[in-house]
Coordinates of C-alpha atoms in Angstrom, one line a residue:
M25 CA 37.9 -4.5 12.7
S26 CA 35.8 -2.0 10.8
Y27 CA 32.6 -2.6 8.9
D28 CA 30.6 -0.8 6.2
L29 CA 27.2 -1.7 7.8
V30 CA 26.3 -3.2 11.2
L31 CA 22.7 -4.5 11.4
L32 CA 21.1 -4.6 14.8
H33 CA 18.0 -6.4 16.1
A34 CA 16.4 -5.0 19.2
P35 CA 14.2 -6.7 21.9
S36 CA 10.5 -5.7 21.9
V37 CA 11.0 -3.7 25.1
Y38 CA 14.6 -2.5 25.5
D39 CA 14.9 -2.7 29.3
F40 CA 13.0 -6.0 29.6
R41 CA 15.7 -7.3 32.0
K42 CA 14.7 -4.7 34.5
S43 CA 11.0 -4.5 34.0
S44 CA 8.1 -6.7 35.2
V45 CA 5.9 -7.5 32.2
L46 CA 3.4 -10.3 32.1
A47 CA 3.6 -11.1 28.3
G48 CA 1.5 -14.1 28.8
P49 CA 0.7 -16.1 25.6
I50 CA 1.6 -13.5 23.0
S51 CA 4.6 -15.5 21.8
D52 CA 3.6 -19.0 22.7
V53 CA 3.1 -20.1 19.1
V54 CA 6.2 -18.6 17.6
P55 CA 9.8 -19.8 18.0
S56 CA 11.0 -16.7 19.9
S57 CA 10.3 -15.6 23.5
P58 CA 8.2 -12.6 24.6
V59 CA 11.3 -10.6 23.9
F60 CA 10.7 -11.4 20.2
E61 CA 14.4 -12.0 19.7
M62 CA 14.0 -13.7 16.3
Y63 CA 15.1 -11.2 13.7
P64 CA 13.5 -10.8 10.2
I65 CA 15.1 -12.8 7.5
G66 CA 15.6 -9.7 5.4
L67 CA 18.6 -8.8 7.5
T68 CA 20.5 -11.7 6.1
S69 CA 19.5 -11.0 2.5
I70 CA 20.6 -7.4 2.8
A71 CA 23.9 -8.5 4.3
D72 CA 24.5 -11.2 1.7
Y73 CA 23.7 -8.8 -1.2
L74 CA 26.0 -6.1 0.0
E75 CA 28.9 -8.5 0.6
R76 CA 28.7 -9.6 -3.0
Y77 CA 29.9 -6.1 -3.8
G78 CA 32.8 -6.2 -1.4
L79 CA 31.2 -4.5 1.6
R80 CA 31.7 -5.8 5.1
V81 CA 28.4 -6.3 6.9
K82 CA 27.8 -7.7 10.4
I83 CA 24.6 -8.8 12.1
I84 CA 24.3 -8.5 15.9
N85 CA 21.2 -9.9 17.5
I86 CA 21.2 -7.5 20.4
A87 CA 17.9 -9.0 21.7
N88 CA 19.3 -12.5 21.8
R89 CA 22.6 -11.5 23.4
M90 CA 20.6 -9.7 26.1
L91 CA 18.4 -12.7 26.6
M92 CA 21.3 -15.2 26.8
S93 CA 23.0 -13.2 29.5
R94 CA 21.8 -10.7 32.1
D95 CA 25.4 -9.4 32.2
F96 CA 25.6 -8.6 28.5
N97 CA 26.5 -4.9 28.3
V98 CA 24.9 -3.4 25.2
E99 CA 26.7 -0.1 25.4
K100 CA 30.1 -1.8 25.9
K101 CA 29.4 -4.1 22.8
L102 CA 28.5 -1.2 20.6
K103 CA 30.9 1.5 21.8
N104 CA 34.0 0.3 20.0
I105 CA 32.4 -0.7 16.8
K106 CA 33.7 1.1 13.7
T107 CA 31.2 1.2 10.9
R108 CA 30.0 3.5 8.2
A109 CA 26.4 3.0 9.2
F110 CA 24.1 1.2 11.5
G111 CA 20.8 -0.5 10.4
I112 CA 18.0 -1.4 12.8
D113 CA 14.9 -3.4 11.8
L114 CA 11.4 -2.4 12.7
H115 CA 9.6 -5.1 10.8
W116 CA 7.2 -6.3 13.5
L117 CA 5.4 -3.6 15.4
P118 CA 6.1 -5.1 18.9
H119 CA 9.7 -3.8 18.4
A120 CA 8.4 -0.2 18.4
H121 CA 9.9 0.4 21.8
G122 CA 13.1 -1.5 21.7
S123 CA 14.3 -0.5 18.2
I124 CA 13.9 3.2 18.9
E125 CA 15.5 3.0 22.3
L126 CA 18.4 1.1 20.8
A127 CA 18.8 3.7 18.0
K128 CA 18.9 6.4 20.7
I129 CA 21.8 4.6 22.5
V130 CA 23.7 4.0 19.2
K131 CA 23.5 7.7 18.3
Q132 CA 24.8 8.7 21.7
L133 CA 27.8 6.4 21.3
H134 CA 28.3 7.3 17.6
P135 CA 26.8 10.7 17.0
E136 CA 28.3 11.0 13.5
T137 CA 27.3 7.6 12.2
P138 CA 24.0 7.4 10.2
I139 CA 21.2 5.2 11.5
I140 CA 19.0 3.5 8.9
F141 CA 15.6 1.9 9.7
G142 CA 13.7 -0.6 7.6
G143 CA 11.0 -3.2 7.6
L144 CA 7.2 -3.3 7.0
S145 CA 6.3 -1.4 10.2
A146 CA 9.1 1.1 9.5
T147 CA 7.7 1.6 6.1
Y148 CA 4.2 2.3 7.5
Y149 CA 5.5 4.7 10.1
H150 CA 8.4 6.2 8.1
K151 CA 7.2 9.8 8.7
D152 CA 7.0 9.3 12.4
L153 CA 10.5 7.7 12.5
I154 CA 12.3 10.3 10.6
E155 CA 11.2 12.9 13.1
Y156 CA 13.3 11.3 15.8
P157 CA 16.6 13.2 16.0
F158 CA 18.7 10.0 16.1
I159 CA 17.2 8.4 13.0
D160 CA 18.7 9.5 9.7
F161 CA 17.1 7.3 7.0
V162 CA 14.1 5.0 6.6
M163 CA 14.3 2.5 3.7
R164 CA 10.8 1.6 2.7
G165 CA 9.3 -1.3 0.9
D166 CA 9.6 -5.1 1.0
S167 CA 12.7 -5.4 -1.1
T168 CA 15.5 -3.1 -0.1
E169 CA 18.7 -5.0 -0.8
K170 CA 19.6 -3.1 -4.0
L171 CA 18.5 0.2 -2.5
M172 CA 20.7 -0.3 0.5
L173 CA 23.7 -0.7 -1.9
L174 CA 22.8 2.6 -3.5
L175 CA 22.6 4.3 -0.2
M176 CA 25.9 2.8 1.1
N177 CA 27.6 4.0 -2.1
K178 CA 26.4 7.5 -1.3
L179 CA 27.7 7.3 2.3
E180 CA 31.1 6.0 1.2
M181 CA 31.6 8.8 -1.3
G182 CA 30.3 11.5 1.0
N183 CA 27.5 12.3 -1.5
T184 CA 24.6 13.9 0.4
Y185 CA 22.2 14.0 -2.5
Y186 CA 19.6 11.4 -1.6
A187 CA 16.6 12.4 -3.7
D188 CA 17.5 9.9 -6.5
I189 CA 17.2 6.7 -4.3
P190 CA 13.7 5.2 -4.6
N191 CA 11.8 4.4 -1.5
L192 CA 14.1 6.4 0.8
T193 CA 12.9 8.7 3.5
W194 CA 15.9 10.9 4.5
K195 CA 17.0 13.8 6.6
K196 CA 19.7 16.4 5.9
G197 CA 20.0 19.3 8.3
G198 CA 16.5 20.7 8.7
Q199 CA 15.3 19.2 5.4
I200 CA 13.3 16.0 5.2
G201 CA 12.7 14.1 2.0
Y202 CA 10.1 11.4 1.1
N203 CA 11.2 9.8 -2.2
P204 CA 8.4 8.0 -4.1
L205 CA 8.1 4.3 -3.4
T206 CA 8.7 3.1 -6.9
Y207 CA 11.1 0.2 -6.6
V208 CA 9.0 -3.0 -6.4
P209 CA 10.8 -6.0 -8.0
K210 CA 8.7 -8.6 -9.7
D211 CA 10.8 -11.6 -8.8
L212 CA 13.4 -12.6 -6.1
D213 CA 15.9 -14.7 -7.9
D214 CA 18.8 -12.3 -7.8
I215 CA 18.9 -12.3 -4.0
D216 CA 19.1 -15.0 -1.3
I217 CA 16.2 -15.0 1.2
P218 CA 17.4 -15.8 3.8
G219 CA 21.1 -15.4 3.1
Y220 CA 22.3 -18.6 4.8
R221 CA 25.6 -18.5 2.8
Y222 CA 26.3 -15.1 4.4
T223 CA 25.3 -16.4 7.9
I224 CA 27.7 -19.4 7.7
R225 CA 30.5 -17.3 6.2
S226 CA 30.1 -14.5 8.8
V227 CA 30.6 -16.8 11.7
F228 CA 34.1 -17.8 10.4
K229 CA 34.8 -14.4 8.9
Y230 CA 34.0 -12.3 11.9
R231 CA 34.9 -15.0 14.4
N232 CA 31.7 -14.8 16.4
I233 CA 29.0 -17.4 16.5
L234 CA 26.8 -15.7 19.1
D235 CA 26.1 -12.3 17.4
P236 CA 24.1 -13.6 14.4
L237 CA 22.1 -16.4 16.1
P238 CA 18.5 -16.1 14.9
Y239 CA 16.9 -16.8 18.3
N240 CA 17.6 -18.2 21.8
G241 CA 18.2 -21.9 21.7
W242 CA 18.9 -22.0 17.9
L243 CA 22.2 -24.0 18.4
H244 CA 20.2 -26.7 20.1
Y245 CA 17.2 -26.5 17.7
P246 CA 18.4 -24.9 14.5
N247 CA 15.3 -24.5 12.4
T248 CA 15.8 -22.8 9.0
A249 CA 13.2 -21.2 6.8
L250 CA 12.9 -20.2 3.1
L251 CA 10.8 -17.4 1.7
T252 CA 8.9 -18.3 -1.4
A253 CA 7.4 -14.9 -2.2
R254 CA 7.0 -11.3 -1.2
G255 CA 3.4 -10.2 -1.3
C256 CA 0.4 -12.5 -1.0
T257 CA -2.5 -13.7 -3.0
Q258 CA -4.8 -13.9 0.1
N259 CA -6.5 -10.9 1.7
C260 CA -6.9 -11.9 5.3
L261 CA -8.5 -9.0 7.2
I262 CA -6.1 -9.1 10.2
C263 CA -2.8 -9.7 8.3
G264 CA -0.2 -7.0 7.7
G265 CA 1.2 -9.3 5.0
S266 CA -2.1 -9.5 3.1
R267 CA -2.7 -8.6 -0.6
E268 CA -4.3 -5.3 0.4
A269 CA -1.7 -4.5 3.0
Y270 CA 1.1 -5.0 0.5
Q271 CA -0.6 -2.8 -2.0
Q272 CA -1.0 0.1 0.4
N273 CA 2.3 -0.2 2.3
C274 CA 4.7 -1.4 -0.3
Q275 CA 2.9 -0.5 -3.6
R276 CA 3.1 -4.2 -4.5
Q277 CA 0.4 -5.1 -7.1
S278 CA 1.5 -8.6 -7.7
L279 CA 3.3 -11.5 -6.1
A280 CA 7.1 -11.6 -6.4
L281 CA 8.2 -15.3 -6.4
R282 CA 11.5 -17.0 -5.8
S283 CA 11.8 -19.6 -8.6
P284 CA 11.6 -23.4 -7.8
E285 CA 15.2 -23.7 -9.1
K286 CA 16.5 -21.2 -6.5
L287 CA 14.4 -22.7 -3.7
A288 CA 15.7 -26.2 -4.4
S289 CA 19.3 -24.8 -4.5
D290 CA 18.8 -23.2 -1.1
I291 CA 17.3 -26.4 0.3
Q292 CA 20.3 -28.3 -0.9
F293 CA 22.7 -25.8 0.6
I294 CA 20.9 -26.0 4.0
S295 CA 21.0 -29.8 4.0
R296 CA 24.8 -29.6 3.8
F297 CA 25.1 -28.1 7.2
S298 CA 21.9 -29.0 9.0
R299 CA 19.6 -31.9 9.5
A300 CA 16.9 -29.8 11.2
P301 CA 13.5 -29.1 9.6
I302 CA 13.3 -26.5 6.8
F303 CA 10.2 -24.3 6.9
I304 CA 8.8 -23.2 3.5
L305 CA 7.2 -19.8 4.2
H306 CA 3.8 -19.2 2.5
D307 CA 1.7 -21.6 0.6
L308 CA 3.6 -22.9 -2.4
R309 CA 0.3 -23.1 -4.4
Q310 CA 0.3 -19.3 -4.7
G311 CA 2.7 -19.8 -7.6
G312 CA 0.3 -21.9 -9.6
R313 CA 0.3 -25.6 -10.6
K314 CA 3.4 -25.5 -12.8
Y315 CA 5.3 -23.8 -10.1
V316 CA 4.4 -26.4 -7.6
E317 CA 5.2 -29.3 -9.9
E318 CA 8.6 -27.9 -10.8
F319 CA 9.4 -27.3 -7.2
F320 CA 8.6 -30.9 -6.1
S321 CA 10.4 -32.3 -9.2
R322 CA 13.6 -30.5 -8.3
V323 CA 13.3 -31.3 -4.6
K324 CA 12.8 -35.0 -5.3
Q325 CA 16.1 -35.2 -7.0
L326 CA 17.9 -34.0 -3.9
H327 CA 17.2 -37.1 -1.8
L328 CA 16.9 -35.1 1.3
K329 CA 17.3 -36.2 4.9
N330 CA 15.7 -33.0 6.3
E331 CA 12.1 -32.7 7.1
I332 CA 10.2 -30.0 5.2
V333 CA 7.4 -28.0 6.7
F334 CA 4.7 -26.6 4.5
E335 CA 2.1 -23.9 5.1
L336 CA -1.5 -24.3 3.8
F337 CA -3.7 -21.2 3.3
Q338 CA -6.7 -23.1 1.9
Y339 CA -8.1 -26.5 1.3
A340 CA -5.8 -29.1 -0.3
D341 CA -6.8 -32.2 -2.2
E342 CA -5.3 -35.6 -2.1
D343 CA -3.2 -35.1 -5.2
Y344 CA -1.3 -32.4 -3.4
F345 CA -0.3 -34.6 -0.5
R346 CA 0.4 -37.5 -2.8
L347 CA 2.9 -35.1 -4.7
I348 CA 4.5 -34.1 -1.4
E349 CA 4.9 -37.7 -0.2
D350 CA 6.5 -38.7 -3.4
S351 CA 9.0 -35.9 -3.3
V352 CA 10.3 -35.5 0.2
P353 CA 11.2 -38.2 2.8
K354 CA 9.6 -36.4 5.8
Y355 CA 7.2 -33.5 5.9
S356 CA 4.8 -31.6 8.3
I357 CA 2.0 -29.1 7.8
E358 CA 1.1 -25.9 9.4
I359 CA -2.5 -24.5 9.2
T360 CA -3.8 -21.3 10.8
L361 CA -7.4 -22.2 10.8
E362 CA -8.3 -19.4 13.3
T363 CA -11.9 -20.5 14.0
H364 CA -14.4 -23.4 13.7
D365 CA -16.9 -20.9 12.3
E366 CA -17.1 -21.4 8.5
N367 CA -18.8 -18.0 8.1
I368 CA -16.1 -16.1 10.0
R369 CA -13.4 -17.9 8.0
R370 CA -15.0 -16.9 4.7
Y371 CA -15.3 -13.3 6.0
N372 CA -11.8 -13.1 7.3
G373 CA -10.3 -14.9 4.2
K374 CA -8.4 -17.7 5.8
F375 CA -9.3 -21.4 4.9
S376 CA -12.6 -20.3 3.5
C377 CA -14.1 -23.7 3.0
T378 CA -16.5 -25.9 4.9
N379 CA -15.5 -27.8 8.1
A380 CA -16.0 -31.0 6.2
K381 CA -13.3 -29.8 3.7
V382 CA -11.0 -28.9 6.6
I383 CA -11.3 -32.5 8.0
E384 CA -10.8 -33.9 4.5
T385 CA -7.6 -31.9 4.1
L386 CA -6.3 -33.2 7.4
N387 CA -7.2 -36.9 6.6
F388 CA -5.5 -36.6 3.2
A389 CA -2.3 -35.4 4.9
L390 CA -2.4 -38.1 7.5
K391 CA -3.1 -40.8 4.8
H392 CA 0.0 -39.7 2.9
N393 CA 2.4 -39.9 5.8
C394 CA 2.5 -36.4 7.1
K395 CA 4.6 -36.6 10.3
K396 CA 3.0 -33.7 12.2
I397 CA 0.1 -31.2 11.7
D398 CA 0.1 -27.9 13.7
L399 CA -3.4 -26.5 13.8
F400 CA -3.8 -23.0 15.2
F401 CA -7.0 -21.2 16.5
M402 CA -7.2 -17.6 17.5
V403 CA -9.1 -15.3 19.9
G404 CA -9.9 -11.8 18.8
I405 CA -10.7 -12.2 15.1
P406 CA -13.5 -10.3 13.3
R407 CA -17.1 -11.2 14.3
Q408 CA -16.0 -13.7 16.9
T409 CA -17.9 -13.8 20.2
Y410 CA -16.7 -15.1 23.5
E411 CA -18.8 -18.2 23.1
S412 CA -17.5 -18.8 19.6
A413 CA -13.9 -18.6 20.9
I414 CA -14.5 -21.3 23.5
A415 CA -16.4 -23.4 20.9
N416 CA -13.1 -23.8 19.0
I417 CA -12.2 -26.5 21.4
D418 CA -15.3 -28.5 20.7
F419 CA -14.2 -28.4 17.1
C420 CA -10.8 -29.7 18.0
E421 CA -12.5 -32.8 19.6
K422 CA -14.7 -33.2 16.5
I423 CA -11.5 -33.1 14.3
H424 CA -9.7 -35.5 16.6
L425 CA -12.5 -38.1 16.3
A426 CA -13.0 -37.6 12.6
C427 CA -9.3 -38.2 12.1
H428 CA -9.4 -41.4 14.0
E429 CA -7.8 -39.9 17.1
D430 CA -4.5 -39.5 15.3
R431 CA -1.8 -38.2 17.6
R432 CA 0.0 -36.5 14.8
I433 CA -2.4 -33.5 14.9
Y434 CA -1.3 -30.8 17.5
Y435 CA -3.8 -28.2 18.5
F436 CA -3.1 -24.6 19.6
I437 CA -5.0 -21.5 20.6
A438 CA -3.6 -18.0 21.1
P439 CA -4.8 -14.4 21.1
L440 CA -4.4 -12.0 18.3
A441 CA -1.9 -10.1 20.3
P442 CA -0.5 -7.7 21.1
F443 CA -1.3 -5.4 18.1
L444 CA -3.4 -5.3 15.0
D445 CA -1.0 -5.3 12.1
P446 CA -0.5 -1.9 10.5
A447 CA -1.7 -1.7 6.9
S448 CA -4.0 -4.7 7.4
P449 CA -7.6 -4.1 6.4
A450 CA -8.7 -4.3 10.0
F451 CA -6.2 -1.7 11.0
E452 CA -7.1 0.7 8.2
H453 CA -10.8 0.3 8.5
P454 CA -11.5 -0.9 12.0
E455 CA -15.2 0.2 12.2
M456 CA -15.9 -1.6 8.9
Y457 CA -14.6 -4.9 10.3
G458 CA -15.9 -4.7 13.9
Y459 CA -12.8 -3.3 15.7
K460 CA -12.2 -0.5 18.1
K461 CA -8.7 0.6 17.6
L462 CA -7.0 1.8 20.8
C463 CA -3.5 2.5 19.3
H464 CA -3.0 4.7 16.3
S465 CA 0.4 6.3 16.2
L466 CA 3.8 4.8 16.6
E467 CA 4.1 6.4 20.1
D468 CA 0.8 4.8 21.0
H469 CA 2.2 1.3 20.3
R470 CA 5.6 2.2 22.0
K471 CA 3.7 3.0 25.2
A472 CA 1.4 0.0 24.9
I473 CA 4.1 -2.6 24.6
T474 CA 5.7 -1.5 27.9
Q475 CA 2.5 -2.0 29.9
P476 CA 2.8 -4.5 32.7
S477 CA 0.4 -7.1 31.4
W478 CA -0.6 -8.3 27.9
K479 CA -4.2 -7.3 28.6
H480 CA -3.1 -3.6 28.6
M481 CA -0.8 -4.1 25.6
L482 CA -3.8 -5.0 23.4
S483 CA -4.2 -2.3 20.7
Y484 CA -7.8 -3.2 20.0
E485 CA -11.2 -4.4 21.2
T486 CA -13.9 -5.8 19.0
N487 CA -17.6 -5.1 18.8
E488 CA -18.1 -8.5 20.5
M489 CA -15.3 -8.6 23.0
T490 CA -13.5 -6.1 25.3
R491 CA -9.9 -6.5 26.4
D492 CA -11.1 -8.4 29.5
D493 CA -13.2 -10.7 27.3
I494 CA -10.3 -11.4 25.0
V495 CA -8.0 -12.2 27.9
N496 CA -10.6 -14.4 29.7
A497 CA -11.7 -16.2 26.6
T498 CA -8.0 -17.0 25.8
Y499 CA -7.4 -18.5 29.2
E500 CA -10.7 -20.3 29.3
A501 CA -10.2 -21.8 25.9
A502 CA -6.6 -22.7 26.7
A503 CA -7.8 -24.5 29.9
K504 CA -10.5 -26.4 28.0
L505 CA -8.0 -27.3 25.3
N506 CA -5.6 -28.6 27.9
E507 CA -8.3 -30.8 29.3
F508 CA -9.1 -32.1 25.9
K509 CA -5.5 -33.0 25.3
R510 CA -5.3 -34.8 28.7
N511 CA -8.5 -36.7 28.2
Y512 CA -7.3 -38.1 24.8
Q513 CA -3.8 -38.7 26.2
L514 CA -2.2 -36.2 23.8
I515 CA -0.3 -34.9 26.8
D516 CA 0.7 -36.6 30.1
Q517 CA -0.7 -35.7 33.5
A518 CA 2.4 -33.8 34.5
S519 CA 2.2 -31.6 31.4
Y520 CA -1.5 -31.1 32.0
E521 CA -1.0 -30.0 35.6
E522 CA 1.8 -27.6 34.7
I523 CA -0.2 -25.9 32.0
Q524 CA -3.3 -25.7 34.3
W525 CA -1.2 -24.1 37.0
K526 CA 0.3 -21.6 34.6
I527 CA -3.1 -20.6 33.3
A528 CA -4.6 -20.2 36.8
K529 CA -1.5 -18.2 38.0
S530 CA -1.6 -16.0 34.9
Q531 CA -5.2 -15.1 35.5
E532 CA -4.4 -14.4 39.2
Y533 CA -1.5 -12.1 38.2
I534 CA -3.6 -10.3 35.6
E535 CA -5.9 -9.4 38.4
K536 CA -3.0 -8.4 40.7
I537 CA -1.5 -6.2 38.0
D538 CA -4.9 -4.5 37.5
H539 CA -5.0 -3.7 41.2
I540 CA -1.5 -2.3 41.1
L541 CA -2.3 0.0 38.2
V542 CA -4.9 1.8 40.3
L543 CA -2.3 2.6 43.0
P544 CA -0.5 6.0 42.9
E545 CA 2.0 6.0 40.2
A546 CA 4.9 6.3 42.6
D547 CA 3.9 3.0 44.3
Q548 CA 3.4 1.0 41.1
A549 CA 7.0 0.2 40.2
G550 CA 7.8 -1.3 43.6
A551 CA 4.7 -3.4 43.7
L552 CA 5.4 -4.8 40.2
A553 CA 9.0 -5.6 41.1
E554 CA 7.7 -7.9 43.8
L555 CA 5.9 -10.0 41.2
R556 CA 8.9 -10.1 38.8
K557 CA 10.2 -13.6 39.5
E558 CA 6.8 -15.2 39.2
I559 CA 6.0 -13.3 36.1
E560 CA 9.2 -14.4 34.4
Q561 CA 8.2 -18.0 35.0
L562 CA 4.7 -17.5 33.6
N563 CA 6.0 -15.9 30.5
N564 CA 7.6 -19.1 29.3
Y565 CA 4.9 -21.1 27.4
S566 CA 2.0 -20.0 29.5
I567 CA -0.8 -21.9 27.7
C568 CA 0.9 -24.8 25.9
G569 CA 3.8 -27.2 26.4
K570 CA 7.2 -25.9 25.4
N571 CA 7.9 -28.9 23.1
E572 CA 4.5 -29.1 21.4
L573 CA 5.5 -26.7 18.6
K574 CA 8.8 -28.4 17.8
W575 CA 9.4 -30.8 15.0
E576 CA 11.4 -33.9 15.6
V577 CA 15.2 -33.5 15.0
Q578 CA 17.2 -36.6 14.7
K579 CA 20.5 -34.7 14.4
N580 CA 20.9 -31.0 14.5
Y581 CA 23.9 -30.7 12.1
A582 CA 25.1 -32.9 9.3
N583 CA 28.4 -33.2 11.2
I584 CA 31.1 -30.8 12.4
F585 CA 33.2 -31.7 9.3
S586 CA 30.4 -30.8 6.9
L587 CA 29.7 -27.5 8.8
T588 CA 33.4 -26.6 8.7
M589 CA 33.7 -27.5 5.0
V590 CA 30.8 -25.2 4.2
G591 CA 32.3 -22.4 6.2
L592 CA 35.7 -22.8 4.5
E593 CA 34.0 -22.9 1.1
Q594 CA 32.3 -19.6 1.8
L595 CA 35.6 -18.1 3.0
L596 CA 37.3 -19.2 -0.2
Q597 CA 34.6 -17.5 -2.1
E598 CA 35.2 -14.4 0.0
Y599 CA 38.9 -14.7 -0.8
A600 CA 38.1 -14.9 -4.5
N601 CA 36.0 -11.8 -4.1
K602 CA 39.0 -10.0 -2.6
I603 CA 41.2 -10.9 -5.5
Q604 CA 38.7 -9.2 -7.7
S605 CA 38.2 -6.3 -5.2
Q606 CA 39.0 -3.7 -7.8
L607 CA 36.3 -5.1 -10.1
H608 CA 33.9 -5.1 -7.1
Q609 CA 34.6 -1.5 -6.4
E610 CA 34.0 -0.5 -10.1
Q611 CA 30.7 -2.6 -10.1
R612 CA 29.6 -1.1 -6.9
H613 CA 30.0 2.5 -7.8
Q614 CA 28.6 2.0 -11.3
F615 CA 25.6 0.2 -9.8
K616 CA 22.2 1.7 -10.9
L617 CA 18.7 0.4 -11.1
K618 CA 17.4 -0.4 -14.5
P619 CA 15.2 2.3 -16.1
E620 CA 12.1 0.1 -15.8
Q621 CA 12.8 -0.2 -12.0
R622 CA 12.5 3.5 -11.5
K623 CA 9.2 4.6 -12.8
A624 CA 8.7 7.9 -11.0
K625 CA 10.6 11.2 -11.5
L626 CA 12.6 11.8 -8.4

């Protein structure tokens, strides 16, 4: 079987199955493991959009396949693939090592096949990436679906004139081109984000359920997510997805929203094949009051059985939770509070209200039947001292008592790790915001992510805390939080003891690794290999319980019949597309961006 485009997702460190890396808590509060095997949802939207025009696109989550089986042979998997091009994401910077190493392997196996990079980090480091001899293109910006179609058309026709494709960094012979980043769409309604219709269809179409799985364990816990917007109205100092970061990195001056109608349609589609929670990415209130009201009005008409999970960026009043309760049968809330310190929150831009207002928000949610509230605190944020990081746990207790010891609130603390986000205000102006940046170039980050402990991966220190302080404050706060949860019976004694053991062992192994790193370089690999088995055990939920982040799932899938029917429906749509294949070909080769979408002279 041949393809037009094969999209690959790499692990953070390519040879993680052979290395001994104490990743610690850097992935404890995200669905994926320290391998960061969860791929960005933009892969599915690209695949879905290209297949509308008759192209054959396959997603292979290389990271997850490697994680699922130590015997999985990457080279064997890729060697016999026939495709016009490969695409590799570098969206999150922790993939700086794995994505480039994977590209190197692909080019060795397929020397004549172009390799295309994309994602926010690829956009930021596009000039570094195009210098690698095995990378041919970098597609920049936050919305590349239509641009990828333009590029695929060129590749199919053998047209090597690339200067007329916006946002593209390209290489031809010894020549390198940096086309202006001018394509920045103002809305998202003509694409599916994520492309779940594509994902279901591809399983049946390409007869492989393992390749496109989003993360390890998805079949048992199949969360889904919907993107409400590209861009952000908030300007948090440490976020690479902040308003200022989008302006610099993607030339985005305003929020691009997906309409309530499209969001409701996507929710309805997901509910046909899954009963698992649906996570609404970003705070819906960014779209304004009318946007929110229309969304909930449409969702109410669906009579869902799925739980919906909402993010909050700022204080929410009782009317908002009353509206949610009236519109969905079950819902949960996620809040990244970051710190108990009101002044630091105002400075950093996240939940910039008083602590009284934080507690009021939580009580409003609980009053209106919120099933679960995940509350996240962070170590390593601007102006935070060691003592302030530990004091977050005192605030957890204050919240718990002020919310009548309600067990529906779950408390988490994690480090800002491993890297500062590129393009974030803190990354661009570290001295201004109290940071000492230790990694600058893409190669700096590639080297850092392969270090044997997360302490040495950290790409920064602050004016208030060194790397050692950040590590020690994280573990001390985690131990204190664990005791708080045990004391208020939020976890059982067995869970408490397991987490305490992992925290103590993690601190012990941080010290052991530090001692190994002062040995002669020739002796380091062997000494680290002796710790490998224990390190692997510590990397799995090192400072919180493995089930604390999960929402309740009564039944993963609607039923096998429903899933099969959805798959068949998508295949029938594919068959209809084939009947009109000639039309697709004509549409594809006539496809051009509208004049208003191409502002610069190329």
